[in-house]
Structures are given as C-alpha cells and as structure tokens.
Short mmCIF file of C-alpha atoms in Angstrom, two decimals:
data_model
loop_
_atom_site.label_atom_id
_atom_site.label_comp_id
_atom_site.label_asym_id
_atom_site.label_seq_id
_atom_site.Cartn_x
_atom_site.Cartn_y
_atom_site.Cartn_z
CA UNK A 1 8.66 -30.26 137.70
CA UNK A 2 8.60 -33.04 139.89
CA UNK A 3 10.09 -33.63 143.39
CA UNK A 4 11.90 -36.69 143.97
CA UNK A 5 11.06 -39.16 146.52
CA UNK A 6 13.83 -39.29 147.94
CA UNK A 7 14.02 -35.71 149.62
CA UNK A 8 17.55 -35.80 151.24
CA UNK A 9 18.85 -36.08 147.96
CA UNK A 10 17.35 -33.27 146.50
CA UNK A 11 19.69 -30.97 144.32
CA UNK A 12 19.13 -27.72 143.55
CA UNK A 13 19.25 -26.83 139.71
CA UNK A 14 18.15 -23.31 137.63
CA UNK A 15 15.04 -20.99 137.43
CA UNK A 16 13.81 -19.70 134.37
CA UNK A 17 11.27 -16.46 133.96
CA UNK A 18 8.43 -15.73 131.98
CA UNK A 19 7.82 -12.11 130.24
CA UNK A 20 4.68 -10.76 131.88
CA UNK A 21 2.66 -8.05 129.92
CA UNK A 22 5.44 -4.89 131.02
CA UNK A 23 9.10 -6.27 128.99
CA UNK A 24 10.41 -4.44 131.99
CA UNK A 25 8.92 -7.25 134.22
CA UNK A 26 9.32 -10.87 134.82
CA UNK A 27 8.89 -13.39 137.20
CA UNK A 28 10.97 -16.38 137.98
CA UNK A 29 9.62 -20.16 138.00
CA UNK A 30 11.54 -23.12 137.98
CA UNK A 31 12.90 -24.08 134.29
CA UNK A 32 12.66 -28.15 134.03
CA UNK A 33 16.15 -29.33 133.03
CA UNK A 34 15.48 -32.74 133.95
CA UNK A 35 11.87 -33.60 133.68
CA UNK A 36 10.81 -35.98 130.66
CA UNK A 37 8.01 -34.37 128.59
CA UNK A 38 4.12 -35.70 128.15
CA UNK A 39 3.40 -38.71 130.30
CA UNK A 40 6.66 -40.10 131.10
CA UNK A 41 6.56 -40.28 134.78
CA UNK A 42 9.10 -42.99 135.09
CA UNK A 43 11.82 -40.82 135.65
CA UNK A 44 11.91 -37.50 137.78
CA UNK A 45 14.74 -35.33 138.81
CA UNK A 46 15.49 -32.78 141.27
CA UNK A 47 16.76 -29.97 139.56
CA UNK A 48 15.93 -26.36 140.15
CA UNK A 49 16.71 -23.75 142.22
CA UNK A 50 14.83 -23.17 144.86
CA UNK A 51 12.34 -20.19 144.43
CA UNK A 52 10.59 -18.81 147.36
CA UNK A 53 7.76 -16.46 147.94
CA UNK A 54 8.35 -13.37 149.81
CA UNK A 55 6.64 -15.05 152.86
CA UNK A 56 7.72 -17.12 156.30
CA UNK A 57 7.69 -19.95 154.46
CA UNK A 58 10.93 -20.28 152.88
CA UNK A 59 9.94 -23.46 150.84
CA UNK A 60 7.17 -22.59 148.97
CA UNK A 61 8.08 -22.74 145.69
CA UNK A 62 6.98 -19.89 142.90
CA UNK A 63 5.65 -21.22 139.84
CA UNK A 64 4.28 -18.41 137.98
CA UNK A 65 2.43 -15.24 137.89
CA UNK A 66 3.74 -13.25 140.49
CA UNK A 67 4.84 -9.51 140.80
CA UNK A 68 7.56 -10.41 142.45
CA UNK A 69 10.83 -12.53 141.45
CA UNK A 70 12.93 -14.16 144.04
CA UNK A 71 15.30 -16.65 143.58
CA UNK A 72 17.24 -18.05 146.68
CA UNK A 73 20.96 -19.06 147.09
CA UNK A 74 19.79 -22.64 148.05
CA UNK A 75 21.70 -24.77 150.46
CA UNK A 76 24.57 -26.39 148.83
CA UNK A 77 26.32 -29.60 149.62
CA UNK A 78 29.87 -29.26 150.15
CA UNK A 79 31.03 -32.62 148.80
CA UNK A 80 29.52 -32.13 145.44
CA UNK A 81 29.55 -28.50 144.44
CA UNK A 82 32.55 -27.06 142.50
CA UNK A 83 33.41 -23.75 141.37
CA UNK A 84 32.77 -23.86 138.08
CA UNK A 85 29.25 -25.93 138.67
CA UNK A 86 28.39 -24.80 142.12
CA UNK A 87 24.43 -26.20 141.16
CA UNK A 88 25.55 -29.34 139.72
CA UNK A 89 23.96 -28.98 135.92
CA UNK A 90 26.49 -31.03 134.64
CA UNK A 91 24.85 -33.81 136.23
CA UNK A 92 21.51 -33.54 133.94
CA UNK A 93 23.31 -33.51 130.65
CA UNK A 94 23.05 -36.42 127.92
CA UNK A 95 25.97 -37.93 126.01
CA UNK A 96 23.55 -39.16 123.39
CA UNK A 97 20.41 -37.48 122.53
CA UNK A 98 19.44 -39.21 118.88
CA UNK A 99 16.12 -40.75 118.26
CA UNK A 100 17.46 -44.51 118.48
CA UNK A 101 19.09 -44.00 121.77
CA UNK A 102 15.31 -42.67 123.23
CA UNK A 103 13.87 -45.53 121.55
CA UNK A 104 16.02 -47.60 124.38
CA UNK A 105 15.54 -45.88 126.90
CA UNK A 106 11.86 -44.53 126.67
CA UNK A 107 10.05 -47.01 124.31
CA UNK A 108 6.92 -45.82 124.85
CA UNK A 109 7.82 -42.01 124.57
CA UNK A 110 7.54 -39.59 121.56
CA UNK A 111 11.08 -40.21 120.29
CA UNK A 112 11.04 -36.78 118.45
CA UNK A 113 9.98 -35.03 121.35
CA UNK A 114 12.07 -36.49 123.77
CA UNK A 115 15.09 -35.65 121.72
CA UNK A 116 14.03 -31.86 121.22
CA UNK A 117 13.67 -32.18 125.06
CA UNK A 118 16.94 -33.66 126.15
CA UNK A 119 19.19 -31.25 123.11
CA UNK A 120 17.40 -28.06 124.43
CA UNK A 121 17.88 -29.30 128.29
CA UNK A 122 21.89 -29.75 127.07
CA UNK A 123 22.18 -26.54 125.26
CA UNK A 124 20.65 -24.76 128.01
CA UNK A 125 23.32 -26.25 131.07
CA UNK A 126 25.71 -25.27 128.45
CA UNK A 127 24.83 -21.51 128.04
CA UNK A 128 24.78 -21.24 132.05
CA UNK A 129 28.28 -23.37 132.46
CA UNK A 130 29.84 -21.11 129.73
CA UNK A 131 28.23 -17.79 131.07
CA UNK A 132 30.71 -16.23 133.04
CA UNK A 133 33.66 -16.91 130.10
CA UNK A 134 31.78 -15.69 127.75
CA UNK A 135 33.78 -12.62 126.76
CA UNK A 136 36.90 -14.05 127.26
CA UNK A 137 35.93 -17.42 124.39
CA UNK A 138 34.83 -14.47 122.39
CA UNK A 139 37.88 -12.96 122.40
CA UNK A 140 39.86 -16.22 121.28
CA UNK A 141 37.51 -17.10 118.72
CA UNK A 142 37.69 -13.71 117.34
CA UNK A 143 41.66 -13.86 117.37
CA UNK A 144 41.38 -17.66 115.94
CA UNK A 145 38.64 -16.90 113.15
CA UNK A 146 38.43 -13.31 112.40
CA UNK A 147 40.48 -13.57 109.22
CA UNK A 148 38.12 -16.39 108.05
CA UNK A 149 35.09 -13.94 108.98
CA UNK A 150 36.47 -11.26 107.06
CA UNK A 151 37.27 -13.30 104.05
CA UNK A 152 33.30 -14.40 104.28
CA UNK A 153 32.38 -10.67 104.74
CA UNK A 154 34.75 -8.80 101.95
CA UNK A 155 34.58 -11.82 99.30
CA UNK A 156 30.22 -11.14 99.59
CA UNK A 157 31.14 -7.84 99.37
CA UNK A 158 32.70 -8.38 96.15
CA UNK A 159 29.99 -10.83 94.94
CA UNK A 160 27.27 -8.52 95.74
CA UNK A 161 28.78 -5.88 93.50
CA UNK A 162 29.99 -8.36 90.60
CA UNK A 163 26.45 -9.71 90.72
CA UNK A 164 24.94 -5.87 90.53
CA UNK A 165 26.90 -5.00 87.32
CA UNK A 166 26.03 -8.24 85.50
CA UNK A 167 22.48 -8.27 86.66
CA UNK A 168 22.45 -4.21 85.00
CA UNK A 169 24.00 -5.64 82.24
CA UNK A 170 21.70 -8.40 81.65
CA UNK A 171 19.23 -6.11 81.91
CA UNK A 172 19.81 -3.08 79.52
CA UNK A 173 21.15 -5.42 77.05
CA UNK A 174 17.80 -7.72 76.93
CA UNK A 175 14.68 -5.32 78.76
CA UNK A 176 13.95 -7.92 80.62
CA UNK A 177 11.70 -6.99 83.73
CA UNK A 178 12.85 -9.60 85.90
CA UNK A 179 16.30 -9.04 85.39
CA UNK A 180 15.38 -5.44 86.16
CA UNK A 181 14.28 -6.63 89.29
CA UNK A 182 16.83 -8.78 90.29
CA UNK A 183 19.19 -5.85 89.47
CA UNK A 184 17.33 -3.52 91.70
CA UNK A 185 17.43 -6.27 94.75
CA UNK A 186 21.53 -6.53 93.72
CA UNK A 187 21.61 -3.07 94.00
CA UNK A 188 20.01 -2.71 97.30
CA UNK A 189 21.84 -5.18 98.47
CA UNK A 190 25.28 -3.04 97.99
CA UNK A 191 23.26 0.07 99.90
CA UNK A 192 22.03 -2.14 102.73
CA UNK A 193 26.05 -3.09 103.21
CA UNK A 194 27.26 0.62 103.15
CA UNK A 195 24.56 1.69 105.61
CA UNK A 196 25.45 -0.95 108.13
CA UNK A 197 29.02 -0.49 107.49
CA UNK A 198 28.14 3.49 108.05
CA UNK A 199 26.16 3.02 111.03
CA UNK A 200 28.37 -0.09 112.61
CA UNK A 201 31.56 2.37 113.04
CA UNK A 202 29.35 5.19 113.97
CA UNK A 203 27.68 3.36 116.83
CA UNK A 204 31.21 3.02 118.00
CA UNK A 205 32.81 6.38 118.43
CA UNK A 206 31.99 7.37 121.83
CA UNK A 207 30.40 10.68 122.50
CA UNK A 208 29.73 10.52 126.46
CA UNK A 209 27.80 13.91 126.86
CA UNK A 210 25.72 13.72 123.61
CA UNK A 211 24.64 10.67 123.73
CA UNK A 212 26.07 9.21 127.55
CA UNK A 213 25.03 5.44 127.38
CA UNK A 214 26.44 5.38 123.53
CA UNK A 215 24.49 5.03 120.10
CA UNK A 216 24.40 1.37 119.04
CA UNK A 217 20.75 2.12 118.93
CA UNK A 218 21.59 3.78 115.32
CA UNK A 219 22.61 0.60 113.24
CA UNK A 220 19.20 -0.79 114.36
CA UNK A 221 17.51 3.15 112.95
CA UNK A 222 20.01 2.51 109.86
CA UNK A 223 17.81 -0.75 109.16
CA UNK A 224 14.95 0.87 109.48
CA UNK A 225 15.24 3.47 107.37
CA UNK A 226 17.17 1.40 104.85
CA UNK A 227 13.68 -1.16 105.21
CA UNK A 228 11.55 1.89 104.46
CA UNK A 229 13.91 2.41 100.93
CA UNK A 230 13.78 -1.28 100.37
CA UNK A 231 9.69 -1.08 100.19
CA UNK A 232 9.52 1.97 98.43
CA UNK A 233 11.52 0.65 95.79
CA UNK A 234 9.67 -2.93 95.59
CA UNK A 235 6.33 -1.25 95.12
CA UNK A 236 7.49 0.98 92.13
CA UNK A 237 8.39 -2.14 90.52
CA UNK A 238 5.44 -3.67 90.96
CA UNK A 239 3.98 -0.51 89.51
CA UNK A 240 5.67 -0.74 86.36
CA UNK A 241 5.47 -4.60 86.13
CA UNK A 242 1.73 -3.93 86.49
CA UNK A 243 1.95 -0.99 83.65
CA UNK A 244 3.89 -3.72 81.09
CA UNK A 245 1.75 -6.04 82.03
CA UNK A 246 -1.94 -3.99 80.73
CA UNK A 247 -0.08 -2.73 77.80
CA UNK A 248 0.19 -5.95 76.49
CA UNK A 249 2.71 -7.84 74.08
CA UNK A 250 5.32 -5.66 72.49
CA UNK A 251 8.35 -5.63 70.36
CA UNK A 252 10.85 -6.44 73.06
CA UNK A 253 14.41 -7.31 72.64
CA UNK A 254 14.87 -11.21 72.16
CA UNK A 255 17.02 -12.36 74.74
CA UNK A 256 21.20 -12.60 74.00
CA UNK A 257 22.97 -15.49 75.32
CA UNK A 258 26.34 -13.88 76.48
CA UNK A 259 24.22 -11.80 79.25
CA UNK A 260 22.23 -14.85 80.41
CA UNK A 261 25.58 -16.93 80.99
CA UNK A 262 27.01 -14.14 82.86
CA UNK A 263 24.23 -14.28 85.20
CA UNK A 264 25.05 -17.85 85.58
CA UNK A 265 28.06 -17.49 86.60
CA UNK A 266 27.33 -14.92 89.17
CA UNK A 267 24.85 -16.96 90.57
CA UNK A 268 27.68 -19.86 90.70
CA UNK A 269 29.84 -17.26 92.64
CA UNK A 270 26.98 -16.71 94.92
CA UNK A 271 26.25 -20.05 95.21
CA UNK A 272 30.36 -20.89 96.28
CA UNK A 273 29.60 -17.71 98.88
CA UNK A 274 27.26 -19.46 100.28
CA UNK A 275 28.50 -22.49 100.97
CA UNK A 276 31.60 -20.90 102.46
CA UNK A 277 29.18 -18.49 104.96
CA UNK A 278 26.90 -21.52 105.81
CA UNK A 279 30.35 -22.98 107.46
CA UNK A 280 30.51 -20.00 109.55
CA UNK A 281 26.78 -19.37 110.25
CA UNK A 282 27.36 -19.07 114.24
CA UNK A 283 29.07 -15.76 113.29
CA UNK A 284 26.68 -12.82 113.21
CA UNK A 285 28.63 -11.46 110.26
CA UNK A 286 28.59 -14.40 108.15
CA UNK A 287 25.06 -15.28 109.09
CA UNK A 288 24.02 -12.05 107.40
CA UNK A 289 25.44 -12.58 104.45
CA UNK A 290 24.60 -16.34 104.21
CA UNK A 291 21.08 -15.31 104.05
CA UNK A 292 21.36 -12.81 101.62
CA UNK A 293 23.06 -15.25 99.18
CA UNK A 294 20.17 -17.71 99.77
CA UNK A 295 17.60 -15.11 99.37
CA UNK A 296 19.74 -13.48 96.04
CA UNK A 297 20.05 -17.32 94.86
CA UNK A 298 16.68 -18.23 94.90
CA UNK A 299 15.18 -14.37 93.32
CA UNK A 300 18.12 -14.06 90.86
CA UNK A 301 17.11 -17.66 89.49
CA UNK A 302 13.73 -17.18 89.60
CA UNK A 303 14.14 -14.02 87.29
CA UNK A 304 16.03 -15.52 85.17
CA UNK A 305 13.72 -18.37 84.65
CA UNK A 306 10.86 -16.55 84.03
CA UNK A 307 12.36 -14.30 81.52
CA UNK A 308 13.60 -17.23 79.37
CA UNK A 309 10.36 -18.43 79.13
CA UNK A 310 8.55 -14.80 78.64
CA UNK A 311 10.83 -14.12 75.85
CA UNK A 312 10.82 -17.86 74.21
CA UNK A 313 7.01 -19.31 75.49
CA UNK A 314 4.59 -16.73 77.05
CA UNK A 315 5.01 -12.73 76.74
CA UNK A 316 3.27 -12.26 80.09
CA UNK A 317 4.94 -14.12 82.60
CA UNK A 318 8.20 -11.63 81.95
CA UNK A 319 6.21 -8.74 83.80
CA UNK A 320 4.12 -11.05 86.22
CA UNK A 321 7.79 -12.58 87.67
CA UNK A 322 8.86 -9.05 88.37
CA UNK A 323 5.55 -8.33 90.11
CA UNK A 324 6.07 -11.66 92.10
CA UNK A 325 9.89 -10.51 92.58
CA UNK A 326 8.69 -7.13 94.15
CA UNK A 327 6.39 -8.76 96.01
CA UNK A 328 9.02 -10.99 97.66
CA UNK A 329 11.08 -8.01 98.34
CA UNK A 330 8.66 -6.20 99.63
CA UNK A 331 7.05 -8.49 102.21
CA UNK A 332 11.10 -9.83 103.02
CA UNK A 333 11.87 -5.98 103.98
CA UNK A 334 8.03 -5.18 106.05
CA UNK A 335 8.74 -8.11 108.10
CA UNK A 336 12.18 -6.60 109.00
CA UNK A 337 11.30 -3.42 109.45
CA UNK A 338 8.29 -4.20 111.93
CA UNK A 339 11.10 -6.64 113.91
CA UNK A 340 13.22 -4.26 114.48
CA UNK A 341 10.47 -1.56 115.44
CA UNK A 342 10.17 -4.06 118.33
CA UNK A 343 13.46 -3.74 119.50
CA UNK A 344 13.77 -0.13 119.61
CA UNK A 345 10.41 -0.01 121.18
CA UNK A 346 11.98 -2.62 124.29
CA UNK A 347 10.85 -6.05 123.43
CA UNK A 348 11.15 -8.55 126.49
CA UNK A 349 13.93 -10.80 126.21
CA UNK A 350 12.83 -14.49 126.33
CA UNK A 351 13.18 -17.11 129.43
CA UNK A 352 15.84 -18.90 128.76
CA UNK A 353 18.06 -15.90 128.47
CA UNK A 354 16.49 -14.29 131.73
CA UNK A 355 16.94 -17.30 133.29
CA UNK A 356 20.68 -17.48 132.62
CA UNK A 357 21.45 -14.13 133.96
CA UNK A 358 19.16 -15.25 137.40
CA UNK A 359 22.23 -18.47 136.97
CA UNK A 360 24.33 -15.94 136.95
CA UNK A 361 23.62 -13.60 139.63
CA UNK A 362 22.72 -16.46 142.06
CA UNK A 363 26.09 -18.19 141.73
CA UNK A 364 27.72 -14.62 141.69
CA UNK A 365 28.48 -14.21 145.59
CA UNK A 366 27.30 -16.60 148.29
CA UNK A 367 26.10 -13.48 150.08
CA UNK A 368 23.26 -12.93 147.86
CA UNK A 369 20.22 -14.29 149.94
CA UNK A 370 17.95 -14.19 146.69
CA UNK A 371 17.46 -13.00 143.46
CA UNK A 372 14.25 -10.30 143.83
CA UNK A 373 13.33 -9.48 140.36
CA UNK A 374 15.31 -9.86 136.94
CA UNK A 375 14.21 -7.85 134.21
CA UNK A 376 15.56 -7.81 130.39
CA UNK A 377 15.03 -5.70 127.57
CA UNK A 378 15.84 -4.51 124.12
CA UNK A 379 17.72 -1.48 123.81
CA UNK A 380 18.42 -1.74 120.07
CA UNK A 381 20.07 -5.22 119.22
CA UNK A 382 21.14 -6.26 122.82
CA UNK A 383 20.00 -6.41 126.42
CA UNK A 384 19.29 -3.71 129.14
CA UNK A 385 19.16 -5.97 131.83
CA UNK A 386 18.16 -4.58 135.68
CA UNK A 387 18.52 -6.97 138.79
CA UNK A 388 17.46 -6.35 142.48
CA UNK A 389 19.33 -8.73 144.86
CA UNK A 390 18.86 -9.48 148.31
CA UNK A 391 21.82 -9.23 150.83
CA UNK A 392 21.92 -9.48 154.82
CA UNK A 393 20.81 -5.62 156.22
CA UNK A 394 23.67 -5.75 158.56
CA UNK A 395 26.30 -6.28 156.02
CA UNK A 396 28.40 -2.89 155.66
CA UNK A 397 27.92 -0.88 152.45
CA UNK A 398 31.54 -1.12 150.96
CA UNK A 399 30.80 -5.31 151.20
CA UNK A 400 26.74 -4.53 149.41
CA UNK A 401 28.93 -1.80 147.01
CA UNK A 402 31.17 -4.31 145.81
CA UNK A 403 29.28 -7.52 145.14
CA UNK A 404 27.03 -5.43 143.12
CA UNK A 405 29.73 -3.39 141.30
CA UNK A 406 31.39 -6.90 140.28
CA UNK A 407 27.39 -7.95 139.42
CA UNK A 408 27.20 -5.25 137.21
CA UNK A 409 30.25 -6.38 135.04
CA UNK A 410 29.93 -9.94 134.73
CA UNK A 411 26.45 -9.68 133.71
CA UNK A 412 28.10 -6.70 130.91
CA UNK A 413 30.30 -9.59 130.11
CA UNK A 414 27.51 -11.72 128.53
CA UNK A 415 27.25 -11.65 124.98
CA UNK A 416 24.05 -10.11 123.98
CA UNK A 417 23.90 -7.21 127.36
CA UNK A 418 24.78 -3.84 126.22
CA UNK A 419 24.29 -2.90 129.70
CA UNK A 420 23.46 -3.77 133.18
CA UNK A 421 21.78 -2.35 136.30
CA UNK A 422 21.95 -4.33 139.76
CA UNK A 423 20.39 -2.92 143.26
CA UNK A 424 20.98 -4.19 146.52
CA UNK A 425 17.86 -4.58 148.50
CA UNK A 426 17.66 -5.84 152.51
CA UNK A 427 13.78 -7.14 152.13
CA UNK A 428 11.67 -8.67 149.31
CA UNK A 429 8.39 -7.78 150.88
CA UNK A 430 7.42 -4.50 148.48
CA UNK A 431 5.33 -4.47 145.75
CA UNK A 432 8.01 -3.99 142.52
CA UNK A 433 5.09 -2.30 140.97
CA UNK A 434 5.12 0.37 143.04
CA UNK A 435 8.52 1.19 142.74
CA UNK A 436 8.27 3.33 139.47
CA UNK A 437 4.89 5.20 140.06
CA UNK A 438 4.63 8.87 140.41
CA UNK A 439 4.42 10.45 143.18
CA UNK A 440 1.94 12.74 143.00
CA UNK A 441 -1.35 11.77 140.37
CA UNK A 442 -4.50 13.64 139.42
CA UNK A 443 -7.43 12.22 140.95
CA UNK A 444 -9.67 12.37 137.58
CA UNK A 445 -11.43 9.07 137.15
CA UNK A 446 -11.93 8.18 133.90
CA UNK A 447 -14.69 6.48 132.22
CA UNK A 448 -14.67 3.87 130.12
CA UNK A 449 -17.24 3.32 126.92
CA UNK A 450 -18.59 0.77 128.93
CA UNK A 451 -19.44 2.12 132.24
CA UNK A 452 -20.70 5.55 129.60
CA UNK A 453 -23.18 3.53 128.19
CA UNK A 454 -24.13 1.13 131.34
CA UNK A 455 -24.73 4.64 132.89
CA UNK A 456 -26.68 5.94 130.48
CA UNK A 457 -28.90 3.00 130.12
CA UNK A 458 -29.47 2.96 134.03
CA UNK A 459 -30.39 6.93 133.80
CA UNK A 460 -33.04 5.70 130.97
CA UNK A 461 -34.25 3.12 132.99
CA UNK A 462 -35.05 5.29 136.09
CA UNK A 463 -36.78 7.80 133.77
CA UNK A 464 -38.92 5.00 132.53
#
C-alpha cells in the first residue's frame, strides 16, 4: 500500500498474514483497506498498522516472507481514537459500494473490481469492529432466532424422511433405476442427519482426563466416515446401473402415475424447505440443510426425468441417469471427505481471519509493544490459534500474567477459535523456527537421489 504525502497525517490501520508452507506459521504484512486496485493511483490512504522488523529501525515496514511476525502498538492520536475504534477503520468504510456509484467516482476504473474491492475492504473493518462482541451478538441472535433455526432444522428433518418413503415407494412400485437412486441419496441423507446429530451431542459431554482439550474433533471423524459410506454406496449403484445397462431392454414395469405425483409433491415440499433455509443461510444449521435441498432438488428431478423418458422414449437412458446420479453422489461425497481430511490434518487458516485476531491482540492492552508471531490452525472445524506478544521486560509477572490470561479469552470468544494459546515474550530477536526443534539430533546426513547419482557420475568420471 501506499504512503500518503502528507506524513503527519498518517493513520495507522490493520495487518493481515499470509500462510507460509508450516499452517503453524505465518507472517504479518500490511492488509490494504484503503488502497484502490490496478492503476488507480489517484487516491491513496494511510491505513495499516505499523509492522516492524525485529531490528533498530523501528519503521521499516514488513511486507512479506519473513520468519518472524511482529506487529507494533503504533502511536495513536488522542483526539481521534475511541474505544471501540482505537485504529480508526471506521474511517475507510463506504456508504455506497454499487457499480454506478464507482462509475462517478473512478470513471476510468474497472467498475466490477472496484466494487469487489471497496465490499471486501467494508466487510473486513466490520469483522475487526465486531470482534471483541462476538460471543455476546451470538448469544442474542441465538435467543432472537433459535426457534426459527429449529423450525428450518426439524421441518428438513421431516422432509428428508417424507421424501425417503415416497422416493422407496416410487421405486418398488415402478423399478425404476433412477428412482432407486434418488431413494438411496434420500436415504443417506436421513443417516448423514443421525450421525451428526450423534456426534454433535457427543462432542459436547466433557470428559477432561480422557480426552482433556474435549472431542469436537469427532463430528468432523463422523463426516468422514459417513463420506466413506456415502461412496461406497454410489459406486454399487453405478455397478448395477452398469449391469442393467449390458443386459439390455427388458420387460420392466411401465411407470404408474400416483407414484410419480407423489414425488412431485415431495419435491414441492423440498422446494418450500428451501426457500425457507435460503432466508436463514448465515446460520450454520440452516446452511446445511439449504444445500442439501438444492442438491436433493436438482438429483430427485433429474431422476425423475430420465425415467419418464426411459420408460415412455428410450429404454437406456433409465440405467445411464442412475449411473450419472451415482456419479454425482459420488464425486459430491470425495470432495467432502478429502476437505475435511484437511482439517483434521491442521489446515492454515486464511489472512483475513489471522489478521483479525493480530486486530485483536494489538488493540487488547496498550502494554503490548508488538504482536511477534500469530499462528492459526484447524483442529477439526475451528481454530487453534497461538500468539507470542511482546511486553516491557521490567513489567512484573502478575501485570505479563494477566494481560495474557484476559488474551487468551477474548481471542476464545471469537466465533470460529476452539482454543487459544498466548505467550509473553520481552524480545523479538529469536528465530521462531528454532523454538520447536529437538534438542538433541542424530548427525546422519542423508543423501538425496540427486547428490547419489551426481556422486556416482563424478566416481565414473575419475575412473575414466
């Protein structure tokens, strides 16, 4: 981002981080919140916070690639910073972000881009204003809306099964293999909900000496495991589509209209469903289910389709929409599987949320001299998240306990942290890769296939 030219007006504004190769490691640069994108240079603001290297030089800034993170509690201007915006982001935020409003004031700019620019820039001052309420907003929307949630959750309950039992129906009744198909993805639908449901209230009964920092790691092992069903499933209908398929035509049942206008009228129900969970998409909950009725919509109509016109037009597309069914399902359920894999195995959380817990720790306590490193993690579906701060050497250890302490359980109090680590450092002049290393290693030097061969080669050569 750009400096202003004016440099006694400068502001300070927010840092962001970017994942290096280790999830466990980041480093901060400066996130631009203010800075127009491609080639408009007409306007510039100050806004980040000051990052600094660990060197003399207190104003050099860190842009990117380095071992170290540190993030320093900037100078602040007493006339302008408040309490709840002690880094004056309000300041960068746009009333009126739509394409005709860039058109005024950027007429030579990308218009699209400038508005993806200027919304992310808003949603972004946003998060870090609303970070350290989080948990208290999501305790009044909880109390304000959790009776709507439920109705979304337990009325797709009851679709899901409704839809199950006409889909079997439909089914049996006509030996269609779509409908088979679309039955078996109803069906799996109703298992997926019981396993969550299982492995939800099972992740929360505490167990502090089996299992001492809890077991919310299980519901993301519940999907899984309830993937690996999913595919097994999907290829044994392909398996049989494919079987129908080489045997040719046959004496199937001509389809019956009562079963095909009860599968209507599940699909409206599903339909209604998901117009009522697309209202209340911000909600993990309803989100879920809003793209299971999409996904059931479009696979249950699909079926249907094509086994109208196998039974009344072509024999053969009956089977091949079943194989094209199975394929759907299985691919939908791989690419879950290998997501979640990911998050069990610690995936990296991404900048903008690493940058909103440095927000957060920098603003925490005016006696935090810098942020040193911020790392973030999956643990399951949230956050590990592990700070080191920098605070004054000669400050007593009950004053270093409790700003950390306090750390500790506001960062906890963001939404997506399952937990939180934060030490208190005096200097930022160690190596943070060092920190975790063994401390004794066996000197064997290892060889790689290259330096193997290049040796070899080299023995040949002096033989020659």
């Amino acid at each position: 981002m750009h400096p202003s030219n004016d440099s006694t007006n400068e502001k300070p504004s927010l840092a962001t981080t970017t994942s290096s190769t280790n999830p466990q490691q980041s480093s901060v640069t400066p996130i631009d919140v203010g800075t127009e994108p491609s080639g408009n240079n007409d306007i510039q603001h100050d806004s980040k916070i000051p990052a600094t290297r660990s060197s003399n030089d207190d104003n050099d800034p860190i842009y990117q690639d380095t071992d170290t993170v540190t993030a320093s509690n900037g100078g602040e201007n007493p006339s302008s910073v408040t309490l709840d915006d002690p880094l004056e982001l309000a300041r960068h935020r746009r009333a009126n972000v739509s394409r005709k409003q860039m058109a005024i004031d950027h007429p030579s700019g990308n218009k699209r881009k400038l508005k993806k620019f200027y919304s992310r820039q808003n949603d972004l001052i946003d998060q870090f204003l609303n970070s350290s309420d989080e948990e208290r907003l999501a305790v009044l929307d909880a109390e304000k809306n959790g009776p709507r949630v439920k109705i979304a959750v337990y009325g797709s309950s009851g679709v899901n099964l409704f839809l199950f039992v006409i889909q079997l129906y439909a089914a049996i009744s006509t030996g269609s293999l779509s409908l088979f198909a679309t039955a078996a993805d109803a069906f799996m639908d109703l298992v997926s909900s019981a396993v969550m449901l299982f492995t939800s209230r099972l992740s929360k009964r505490p167990s502090i000496y089996k299992y001492p920092v809890g077991r919310t790691r299980i519901e993301t092992m519940g999907i899984i495991m309830f993937c690996a069903l999913m595919t097994t499933v999907a290829v044994e209908l392909i398996v049989e589509s494919a079987r129908a398929l080489a045997a040719g035509a046959g004496d199937d049942k001509p389809l019956k209209i009562v079963p095909l206008i009860f599968v209507g009228v599940a699909l409206f129900c599903k339909s209604c469903m998901f117009v009522y969970c697309f209202l209340l998409r911000r909600y993990p909950a309803a989100r879920i289910f809003m793209l299971d009725h999409r996904n059931d919509i479009i696979v249950n109509a699909f079926g249907l389709i094509m086994s109208i016109i196998g039974d009344r037009f072509v024999w053969w597309l009956d089977p091949m929409g079943a194989i094209l069914i199975g394929m759907l399902i299985l691919l939908s359920w791989v690419s879950t599987a290998f997501e979640h894999v990911w998050l069990l195995v610690g995936k990296g959380a991404p900048k903008e949320f690493i940058s909103k817990v440095v927000y957060v720790t920098i603003t925490h306590d005016k006696r935090i001299l810098k942020v040193d490193t911020c790392r973030a993690y999956h643990a399951g579906e949230k956050y590990y998240v592990e700070v080191d701060v920098i605070m004054d050497e000669n400050l007593p250890l009950k004053i270093t306990h409790d700003v950390g302490q306090t750390l500790q359980r506001k960062i906890e109090g963001l939404e997506d942290v399952e937990r939180a680590f934060v030490h208190v450092d005096y200097e930022d002049e160690h190596d943070v890769t060092e920190e975790h290393k063994p401390l004794y290693e066996a000197n064997v030097k290892r060889k790689s296939f290259r330096d193997i061969f290049s040796g070899k080669k080299k023995t040949e050569e002096a033989a020659i």
